[in-house]
């Protein structure tokens, strides 16, 4: 634990240094214009990275699987599908006209319901069969993405614009009131996840052992999935889906924490996710001169890690 | 005292246990023997409150394991399951400490650390205490799991094939440890154990329950159950029972 805590502080220090670099390096132009702009972007990066990291660790624990992430099984696609469905039913103007806060909370609640129903069922049926679980998860992700795309084809172009706004990973166009709501949801969900940490440790032993120890495993899975849904809603609503970020954040977080205890691995994954995004943004904005997008970078390295993990698992 | 009354259990559509009636007095070691698929594990899981029976009831010292809160149940009865290898970076000490979960629910105190240390010492795991589980051999991992069930400090200890993957010395030591634990005295445990090694049952068990095809064939003292005719009926193969140096030995012919 002591080593893990030291690692957490080191990670927090690294994130602080990266943030300072992002804020103050290569300022050209009026400082009081550039700094607030950068601060907003930084806040979005940190929020999305932390939310994705925590969501992934939670999901992997209750799925008893280190390869699946909410992104891979299509949590974010489900979110976009719900949003599209909302626009389809209510009309784009009505949805865009809703107060941002109410709309976000409504969508989050809807995602929590749909996700716990869908993925709770999947986990109960296929728990223990890792290969089937991965296949079902990946196919479910593709199906949800396909459904979302089909629903988008049915939209009028002006209504599609309302959905599109939520769909593409972009840290450039984040609004400040959205950030405040996202920060609030992240804080609440993060605190709830940390409170659950000891129960999650037990759940990580697998359903049979956890039940033998007197843990209401189904309840923990349900709560964790609800938190995952809230956290995915935060990051998807802010910047759109980044499929492999969670895998990178959770894997890096576990290595840094050197432990599977959730009291360590949850904050470590949150810090890792934030650090990956901030570092990536610095590289792509200041070194690559905006030649690529951050999402592409993250997907590239995340995809490589996914392949490496799958291959290593095969051998082992 | 465990009382099982008219218990039937099915796994999905497949009936596994038929109208089991069984009563096990507290104290001592009860061995469950029987061929593969006899329903030994299923019965153990029903008693532990993990498999919900289709009919009938279970009482553990008067407690219905399906009616009480999960953690209350886990303070009364601990179960070692035949679990797939835990590919985890958990250390042995952390795993054993999980046995204290039903007592502290996430906030361990000094008495939990004490019980964990005692369990590690009892199963000679001190040298391995800081090793991650994925670096252990199958037998070492099995001992760590038994230590975890021991740390749960329940009056009833149910073990499903605990001798799996143990070498002769550790198998003997484990049975001797269980035997010592189950002698009368303060903190005595009642042990119910599924065994495939009939000789281990012959040497260590106070009572033997023989099962076949979801039925209990016999439940009595070890001397009365481990007879050639009864064993042949249960296992469909011929047995010879001999006495050697005051011990009863069972051999297939």
mmCIF file of N, CA, C and O in Angstrom, chain A residues 198-199 201-202 205 208-209 211-216 254 260-261, chain B residues 50 70-71 73-74 81 88-89 94 98 101-102 106 145 148 152:
data_model
loop_
_atom_site.group_PDB
_atom_site.id
_atom_site.type_symbol
_atom_site.label_atom_id
_atom_site.label_comp_id
_atom_site.label_asym_id
_atom_site.label_seq_id
_atom_site.Cartn_x
_atom_site.Cartn_y
_atom_site.Cartn_z
ATOM 1 N N UNK A 198 -13.602 -1.414 -1.247
ATOM 2 C CA UNK A 198 -13.396 -2.730 -0.603
ATOM 3 C C UNK A 198 -14.337 -3.805 -1.164
ATOM 4 O O UNK A 198 -13.912 -4.939 -1.392
ATOM 5 N N UNK A 199 -15.596 -3.423 -1.422
ATOM 6 C CA UNK A 199 -16.535 -4.396 -1.989
ATOM 7 C C UNK A 199 -16.091 -4.795 -3.396
ATOM 8 O O UNK A 199 -16.234 -5.954 -3.802
ATOM 9 N N UNK A 201 -13.008 -4.925 -4.419
ATOM 10 C CA UNK A 201 -11.887 -5.863 -4.254
ATOM 11 C C UNK A 201 -12.424 -7.281 -4.113
ATOM 12 O O UNK A 201 -11.918 -8.216 -4.734
ATOM 13 N N UNK A 202 -13.451 -7.445 -3.279
ATOM 14 C CA UNK A 202 -14.030 -8.773 -3.073
ATOM 15 C C UNK A 202 -14.685 -9.268 -4.366
ATOM 16 O O UNK A 202 -14.517 -10.423 -4.762
ATOM 17 N N UNK A 205 -12.681 -11.134 -6.942
ATOM 18 C CA UNK A 205 -12.345 -12.551 -6.763
ATOM 19 C C UNK A 205 -13.219 -13.442 -7.635
ATOM 20 O O UNK A 205 -13.002 -14.646 -7.706
ATOM 21 N N UNK A 208 -18.425 -16.584 -7.674
ATOM 22 C CA UNK A 208 -18.583 -17.651 -6.676
ATOM 23 C C UNK A 208 -17.890 -17.329 -5.354
ATOM 24 O O UNK A 208 -18.508 -17.437 -4.279
ATOM 25 N N UNK A 209 -16.618 -16.914 -5.411
ATOM 26 C CA UNK A 209 -15.911 -16.631 -4.166
ATOM 27 C C UNK A 209 -16.500 -15.429 -3.450
ATOM 28 O O UNK A 209 -16.621 -15.423 -2.223
ATOM 29 N N UNK A 211 -19.527 -14.413 -3.450
ATOM 30 C CA UNK A 211 -20.773 -14.793 -2.775
ATOM 31 C C UNK A 211 -20.484 -15.630 -1.544
ATOM 32 O O UNK A 211 -21.138 -15.489 -0.510
ATOM 33 N N UNK A 212 -19.490 -16.500 -1.647
ATOM 34 C CA UNK A 212 -19.107 -17.304 -0.490
ATOM 35 C C UNK A 212 -18.687 -16.433 0.688
ATOM 36 O O UNK A 212 -18.892 -16.804 1.844
ATOM 37 N N UNK A 213 -18.117 -15.269 0.372
ATOM 38 C CA UNK A 213 -17.679 -14.364 1.436
ATOM 39 C C UNK A 213 -18.810 -13.459 1.908
ATOM 40 O O UNK A 213 -18.594 -12.584 2.749
ATOM 41 N N UNK A 214 -20.001 -13.654 1.356
ATOM 42 C CA UNK A 214 -21.138 -12.883 1.848
ATOM 43 C C UNK A 214 -21.305 -11.539 1.173
ATOM 44 O O UNK A 214 -21.907 -10.622 1.729
ATOM 45 N N UNK A 215 -20.766 -11.401 -0.052
ATOM 46 C CA UNK A 215 -20.967 -10.160 -0.797
ATOM 47 C C UNK A 215 -22.176 -10.338 -1.704
ATOM 48 O O UNK A 215 -22.298 -11.354 -2.384
ATOM 49 N N UNK A 216 -23.064 -9.345 -1.716
ATOM 50 C CA UNK A 216 -24.185 -9.384 -2.646
ATOM 51 C C UNK A 216 -23.642 -8.973 -4.013
ATOM 52 O O UNK A 216 -23.667 -7.808 -4.390
ATOM 53 N N UNK A 254 -2.903 0.330 -13.362
ATOM 54 C CA UNK A 254 -2.606 -0.866 -12.571
ATOM 55 C C UNK A 254 -1.119 -1.085 -12.438
ATOM 56 O O UNK A 254 -0.622 -1.462 -11.381
ATOM 57 N N UNK A 260 -3.961 -4.572 -7.289
ATOM 58 C CA UNK A 260 -5.321 -4.639 -7.803
ATOM 59 C C UNK A 260 -6.319 -4.065 -6.809
ATOM 60 O O UNK A 260 -7.523 -4.115 -7.047
ATOM 61 N N UNK A 261 -5.823 -3.519 -5.681
ATOM 62 C CA UNK A 261 -6.746 -2.920 -4.710
ATOM 63 C C UNK A 261 -7.375 -1.681 -5.326
ATOM 64 O O UNK A 261 -6.676 -0.805 -5.839
ATOM 65 N N UNK B 50 -25.431 -21.002 -1.419
ATOM 66 C CA UNK B 50 -25.057 -20.449 -2.723
ATOM 67 C C UNK B 50 -25.900 -21.016 -3.855
ATOM 68 O O UNK B 50 -26.122 -20.353 -4.854
ATOM 69 N N UNK B 70 -26.520 -11.811 3.536
ATOM 70 C CA UNK B 70 -25.376 -12.578 3.034
ATOM 71 C C UNK B 70 -24.208 -12.608 4.021
ATOM 72 O O UNK B 70 -23.559 -13.624 4.198
ATOM 73 N N UNK B 71 -23.943 -11.449 4.653
ATOM 74 C CA UNK B 71 -22.772 -11.427 5.523
ATOM 75 C C UNK B 71 -23.013 -12.206 6.813
ATOM 76 O O UNK B 71 -22.088 -12.791 7.369
ATOM 77 N N UNK B 73 -24.764 -14.916 6.958
ATOM 78 C CA UNK B 73 -24.561 -16.294 6.519
ATOM 79 C C UNK B 73 -23.065 -16.614 6.471
ATOM 80 O O UNK B 73 -22.626 -17.666 6.923
ATOM 81 N N UNK B 74 -22.276 -15.658 5.935
ATOM 82 C CA UNK B 74 -20.849 -15.916 5.744
ATOM 83 C C UNK B 74 -20.075 -15.867 7.064
ATOM 84 O O UNK B 74 -18.885 -16.157 7.089
ATOM 85 N N UNK B 81 -14.386 -23.395 -2.520
ATOM 86 C CA UNK B 81 -14.935 -23.940 -3.752
ATOM 87 C C UNK B 81 -13.806 -24.405 -4.657
ATOM 88 O O UNK B 81 -12.669 -24.013 -4.498
ATOM 89 N N UNK B 88 -4.315 -13.238 -10.614
ATOM 90 C CA UNK B 88 -4.423 -11.936 -9.984
ATOM 91 C C UNK B 88 -3.088 -11.551 -9.387
ATOM 92 O O UNK B 88 -2.297 -12.393 -8.991
ATOM 93 N N UNK B 89 -2.840 -10.236 -9.338
ATOM 94 C CA UNK B 89 -1.618 -9.785 -8.694
ATOM 95 C C UNK B 89 -1.792 -9.678 -7.186
ATOM 96 O O UNK B 89 -0.921 -9.185 -6.491
ATOM 97 N N UNK B 94 -3.113 -10.665 1.192
ATOM 98 C CA UNK B 94 -4.346 -9.955 0.839
ATOM 99 C C UNK B 94 -5.495 -10.929 0.628
ATOM 100 O O UNK B 94 -6.624 -10.685 1.059
ATOM 101 N N UNK B 98 -9.118 -11.427 2.849
ATOM 102 C CA UNK B 98 -10.499 -11.348 2.355
ATOM 103 C C UNK B 98 -11.431 -12.228 3.181
ATOM 104 O O UNK B 98 -12.630 -11.999 3.220
ATOM 105 N N UNK B 101 -13.730 -10.405 5.454
ATOM 106 C CA UNK B 101 -14.740 -9.484 4.912
ATOM 107 C C UNK B 101 -16.095 -9.591 5.610
ATOM 108 O O UNK B 101 -16.690 -8.572 5.973
ATOM 109 N N UNK B 102 -16.631 -10.810 5.829
ATOM 110 C CA UNK B 102 -17.957 -10.885 6.474
ATOM 111 C C UNK B 102 -17.972 -10.247 7.859
ATOM 112 O O UNK B 102 -19.018 -9.843 8.340
ATOM 113 N N UNK B 106 -15.288 -4.200 5.013
ATOM 114 C CA UNK B 106 -14.520 -3.155 4.336
ATOM 115 C C UNK B 106 -13.676 -2.298 5.261
ATOM 116 O O UNK B 106 -12.840 -1.528 4.798
ATOM 117 N N UNK B 145 -6.082 -20.604 -0.323
ATOM 118 C CA UNK B 145 -7.540 -20.526 -0.318
ATOM 119 C C UNK B 145 -8.119 -21.159 0.949
ATOM 120 O O UNK B 145 -9.088 -20.658 1.520
ATOM 121 N N UNK B 148 -7.745 -18.806 3.714
ATOM 122 C CA UNK B 148 -8.760 -17.754 3.659
ATOM 123 C C UNK B 148 -10.063 -18.226 4.310
ATOM 124 O O UNK B 148 -10.667 -17.513 5.115
ATOM 125 N N UNK B 152 -12.015 -16.944 7.977
ATOM 126 C CA UNK B 152 -13.414 -16.511 8.076
ATOM 127 C C UNK B 152 -13.994 -16.846 9.452
ATOM 128 O O UNK B 152 -15.020 -16.297 9.842
#
